[in-house]
Amino acid sequence: MSGGGPVAGPDGGLRCPWGLSTEDYVAYHDTEWGKPVHGDDALYERLCLEAFQSGLSWLTILRRREGFRKAFSDFRIASVAEFGPADAERLMADEGIIRNRAKIEATLANAKVLAGWGAGDLDGLIWSHAPKKPGRAPKTTADVPAVTPESTALAKALKKAGIRFVGPTTAYALMQACGLVNDHLAGCVSREG
């Protein structure tokens, strides 16, 4: 992020600068990013996609999301938990996803761990790390942190529970994407909407 403030879009509404850089980002920014996400499978999907994004642009993941959903049984934890070594090899050959063995193996291992949890446990663990008090609206992208004490605590809690490939930065990206924090800039049309 460059550090700029909100920018007027084609409709005249102010948006976070990144949210206007491509049509894919406009739709994601306006309808999805920062909106509360609940449900174990939905949060598992976001957790997996954030892990796959590590080291890449989010746009790369966003443009392959349907491929990921197809490859990983719509991120249904119970289904992915049944994947075995042959599935891992199939995924390594799937051009519709990011073919990174460590990330694929983490996705499969995490499903196996989460399959042993009770309904709502992942949702409860993640949402228990939402900040108790909402922060002030960032004025520029430079005001948006990459890591917070809450994201560090969430990453530690997930790792302690056996979840792989999640650090404080990935945890914070998850918190932003799933609405645990609202990092839409002050004045952004999506901040209140």
CSV table of C-alpha atoms in Angstrom, one decimal:
chain,number,residue,atom,x,y,z
A,1,MET,CA,0.0,0.0,0.0
A,2,SER,CA,1.3,3.4,-1.0
A,3,GLY,CA,0.0,5.5,1.9
A,4,GLY,CA,-2.7,7.4,0.1
A,5,GLY,CA,-6.1,8.4,1.2
A,6,PRO,CA,-9.5,7.5,-0.3
A,7,VAL,CA,-9.9,8.0,-4.1
A,8,ALA,CA,-13.1,8.9,-6.0
A,9,GLY,CA,-14.3,6.0,-8.1
A,10,PRO,CA,-16.3,6.2,-11.4
A,11,ASP,CA,-19.5,6.7,-9.5
A,12,GLY,CA,-17.9,9.6,-7.5
A,13,GLY,CA,-17.9,7.6,-4.3
A,14,LEU,CA,-14.6,7.6,-2.3
A,15,ARG,CA,-12.9,4.2,-1.9
A,16,CYS,CA,-9.7,2.8,-0.5
A,17,PRO,CA,-7.1,3.2,-3.3
A,18,TRP,CA,-6.4,-0.5,-3.8
A,19,GLY,CA,-10.2,-1.0,-4.2
A,20,LEU,CA,-10.1,0.8,-7.6
A,21,SER,CA,-7.0,-0.7,-9.1
A,22,THR,CA,-8.9,-3.5,-11.1
A,23,GLU,CA,-12.5,-4.5,-11.7
A,24,ASP,CA,-11.9,-7.6,-9.6
A,25,TYR,CA,-10.8,-5.4,-6.7
A,26,VAL,CA,-13.7,-3.0,-7.1
A,27,ALA,CA,-16.2,-5.8,-6.6
A,28,TYR,CA,-14.3,-7.5,-3.8
A,29,HIS,CA,-13.8,-4.1,-2.0
A,30,ASP,CA,-17.4,-3.0,-2.3
A,31,THR,CA,-19.2,-6.3,-1.5
A,32,GLU,CA,-16.9,-8.5,0.5
A,33,TRP,CA,-13.8,-7.1,2.2
A,34,GLY,CA,-14.4,-6.1,5.7
A,35,LYS,CA,-17.9,-7.6,5.9
A,36,PRO,CA,-18.4,-10.1,8.8
A,37,VAL,CA,-17.9,-13.7,7.8
A,38,HIS,CA,-19.2,-16.5,10.1
A,39,GLY,CA,-19.3,-20.3,9.8
A,40,ASP,CA,-16.5,-22.8,10.1
A,41,ASP,CA,-16.3,-23.7,6.4
A,42,ALA,CA,-16.5,-20.0,5.3
A,43,LEU,CA,-13.7,-19.1,7.7
A,44,TYR,CA,-11.7,-22.2,6.8
A,45,GLU,CA,-11.8,-21.0,3.1
A,46,ARG,CA,-10.6,-17.5,4.0
A,47,LEU,CA,-7.9,-19.0,6.2
A,48,CYS,CA,-6.7,-21.2,3.4
A,49,LEU,CA,-6.8,-18.5,0.8
A,50,GLU,CA,-4.9,-16.1,3.0
A,51,ALA,CA,-2.2,-18.8,3.5
A,52,PHE,CA,-2.0,-19.3,-0.3
A,53,GLN,CA,-1.7,-15.5,-0.7
A,54,SER,CA,1.4,-15.4,1.4
A,55,GLY,CA,4.2,-14.0,-0.8
A,56,LEU,CA,1.7,-13.3,-3.7
A,57,SER,CA,-0.7,-10.5,-4.6
A,58,TRP,CA,-4.3,-11.0,-3.3
A,59,LEU,CA,-5.4,-10.4,-6.9
A,60,THR,CA,-3.7,-13.6,-7.9
A,61,ILE,CA,-5.8,-15.5,-5.4
A,62,LEU,CA,-9.0,-13.6,-6.1
A,63,ARG,CA,-8.8,-14.5,-9.8
A,64,ARG,CA,-8.3,-18.2,-9.0
A,65,ARG,CA,-10.8,-18.4,-6.2
A,66,GLU,CA,-13.3,-20.5,-8.2
A,67,GLY,CA,-10.5,-22.8,-9.1
A,68,PHE,CA,-9.6,-23.2,-5.5
A,69,ARG,CA,-13.2,-23.8,-4.5
A,70,LYS,CA,-13.5,-26.5,-7.2
A,71,ALA,CA,-10.2,-28.2,-6.2
A,72,PHE,CA,-10.9,-28.1,-2.5
A,73,SER,CA,-14.6,-29.2,-2.5
A,74,ASP,CA,-15.9,-25.7,-1.8
A,75,PHE,CA,-13.7,-25.7,1.3
A,76,ARG,CA,-16.1,-28.0,3.2
A,77,ILE,CA,-13.9,-29.1,6.1
A,78,ALA,CA,-15.4,-32.6,6.4
A,79,SER,CA,-14.7,-33.2,2.7
A,80,VAL,CA,-11.2,-31.9,2.6
A,81,ALA,CA,-10.4,-33.8,5.7
A,82,GLU,CA,-10.9,-37.0,3.7
A,83,PHE,CA,-8.3,-36.0,1.0
A,84,GLY,CA,-5.3,-38.3,0.9
A,85,PRO,CA,-1.9,-38.4,-0.9
A,86,ALA,CA,-3.5,-39.0,-4.3
A,87,ASP,CA,-5.5,-35.8,-3.8
A,88,ALA,CA,-2.4,-33.9,-2.9
A,89,GLU,CA,-0.8,-35.0,-6.1
A,90,ARG,CA,-3.9,-34.1,-8.1
A,91,LEU,CA,-3.8,-30.6,-6.5
A,92,MET,CA,-0.1,-30.2,-7.4
A,93,ALA,CA,-1.2,-30.7,-11.1
A,94,ASP,CA,-4.2,-28.4,-10.9
A,95,GLU,CA,-3.5,-25.3,-13.0
A,96,GLY,CA,-6.6,-23.6,-11.5
A,97,ILE,CA,-4.8,-23.0,-8.1
A,98,ILE,CA,-1.4,-22.1,-6.7
A,99,ARG,CA,0.6,-25.2,-6.8
A,100,ASN,CA,2.7,-24.9,-3.7
A,101,ARG,CA,3.2,-28.2,-2.0
A,102,ALA,CA,3.7,-26.7,1.5
A,103,LYS,CA,0.5,-24.6,1.2
A,104,ILE,CA,-1.5,-27.6,-0.2
A,105,GLU,CA,-0.3,-29.9,2.5
A,106,ALA,CA,-1.1,-27.3,5.2
A,107,THR,CA,-4.6,-26.9,3.8
A,108,LEU,CA,-5.2,-30.7,3.9
A,109,ALA,CA,-3.6,-31.0,7.4
A,110,ASN,CA,-5.7,-28.1,8.7
A,111,ALA,CA,-8.9,-29.7,7.5
A,112,LYS,CA,-8.0,-32.9,9.3
A,113,VAL,CA,-7.4,-30.9,12.5
A,114,LEU,CA,-10.6,-28.9,12.2
A,115,ALA,CA,-12.7,-32.0,11.4
A,116,GLY,CA,-12.2,-33.0,15.0
A,117,TRP,CA,-13.5,-29.7,16.3
A,118,GLY,CA,-17.1,-29.1,17.3
A,119,ALA,CA,-19.5,-27.1,15.1
A,120,GLY,CA,-18.8,-23.4,15.6
A,121,ASP,CA,-15.4,-23.9,17.3
A,122,LEU,CA,-13.3,-22.3,14.5
A,123,ASP,CA,-15.8,-19.4,14.2
A,124,GLY,CA,-15.6,-18.9,18.0
A,125,LEU,CA,-11.8,-19.1,18.2
A,126,ILE,CA,-11.3,-16.6,15.4
A,127,TRP,CA,-14.0,-14.1,16.5
A,128,SER,CA,-12.8,-14.2,20.1
A,129,HIS,CA,-9.8,-12.3,18.8
A,130,ALA,CA,-11.7,-9.4,17.4
A,131,PRO,CA,-10.6,-6.2,19.1
A,132,LYS,CA,-12.9,-5.4,22.1
A,133,LYS,CA,-13.1,-1.7,21.0
A,134,PRO,CA,-13.1,-0.6,17.4
A,135,GLY,CA,-10.1,1.4,16.3
A,136,ARG,CA,-10.3,4.7,14.7
A,137,ALA,CA,-10.8,4.8,11.0
A,138,PRO,CA,-7.5,4.9,9.2
A,139,LYS,CA,-7.1,8.1,7.1
A,140,THR,CA,-4.6,6.7,4.7
A,141,THR,CA,-3.3,3.2,3.7
A,142,ALA,CA,-0.1,4.1,5.7
A,143,ASP,CA,-2.3,4.1,8.8
A,144,VAL,CA,-3.3,0.4,8.3
A,145,PRO,CA,-1.1,-2.0,10.3
A,146,ALA,CA,0.1,-5.3,8.9
A,147,VAL,CA,0.2,-6.9,12.4
A,148,THR,CA,-1.6,-6.2,15.7
A,149,PRO,CA,-1.5,-7.7,19.2
A,150,GLU,CA,-4.8,-9.4,18.4
A,151,SER,CA,-3.5,-10.9,15.1
A,152,THR,CA,-0.4,-12.1,16.9
A,153,ALA,CA,-2.6,-13.7,19.6
A,154,LEU,CA,-4.9,-15.3,17.0
A,155,ALA,CA,-1.9,-16.8,15.1
A,156,LYS,CA,-0.5,-18.2,18.3
A,157,ALA,CA,-3.9,-19.7,19.3
A,158,LEU,CA,-4.4,-21.3,15.8
A,159,LYS,CA,-0.8,-22.7,15.9
A,160,LYS,CA,-1.4,-24.1,19.4
A,161,ALA,CA,-4.5,-25.8,18.1
A,162,GLY,CA,-2.5,-27.5,15.3
A,163,ILE,CA,-3.3,-25.1,12.4
A,164,ARG,CA,-0.4,-24.7,10.0
A,165,PHE,CA,0.8,-21.9,7.8
A,166,VAL,CA,-0.6,-18.9,9.7
A,167,GLY,CA,1.4,-16.1,11.2
A,168,PRO,CA,0.5,-12.7,12.6
A,169,THR,CA,0.4,-11.0,9.2
A,170,THR,CA,-1.8,-13.8,7.6
A,171,ALA,CA,-4.0,-13.6,10.7
A,172,TYR,CA,-4.4,-9.9,10.4
A,173,ALA,CA,-5.3,-10.2,6.7
A,174,LEU,CA,-7.9,-12.7,7.7
A,175,MET,CA,-9.2,-10.3,10.3
A,176,GLN,CA,-9.5,-7.5,7.8
A,177,ALA,CA,-11.1,-9.7,5.1
A,178,CYS,CA,-13.7,-11.3,7.5
A,179,GLY,CA,-14.8,-8.1,9.2
A,180,LEU,CA,-13.1,-8.6,12.6
A,181,VAL,CA,-11.6,-5.2,12.0
A,182,ASN,CA,-12.7,-2.4,9.7
A,183,ASP,CA,-9.8,-1.0,7.8
A,184,HIS,CA,-11.8,0.8,5.1
A,185,LEU,CA,-10.4,4.3,5.1
A,186,ALA,CA,-12.3,7.2,6.7
A,187,GLY,CA,-14.6,8.5,4.0
A,188,CYS,CA,-14.7,5.2,2.0
A,189,VAL,CA,-18.2,4.3,0.8
A,190,SER,CA,-17.7,0.8,2.2
A,191,ARG,CA,-16.7,1.9,5.7
A,192,GLU,CA,-20.2,2.3,7.0
A,193,GLY,CA,-22.1,0.2,4.3
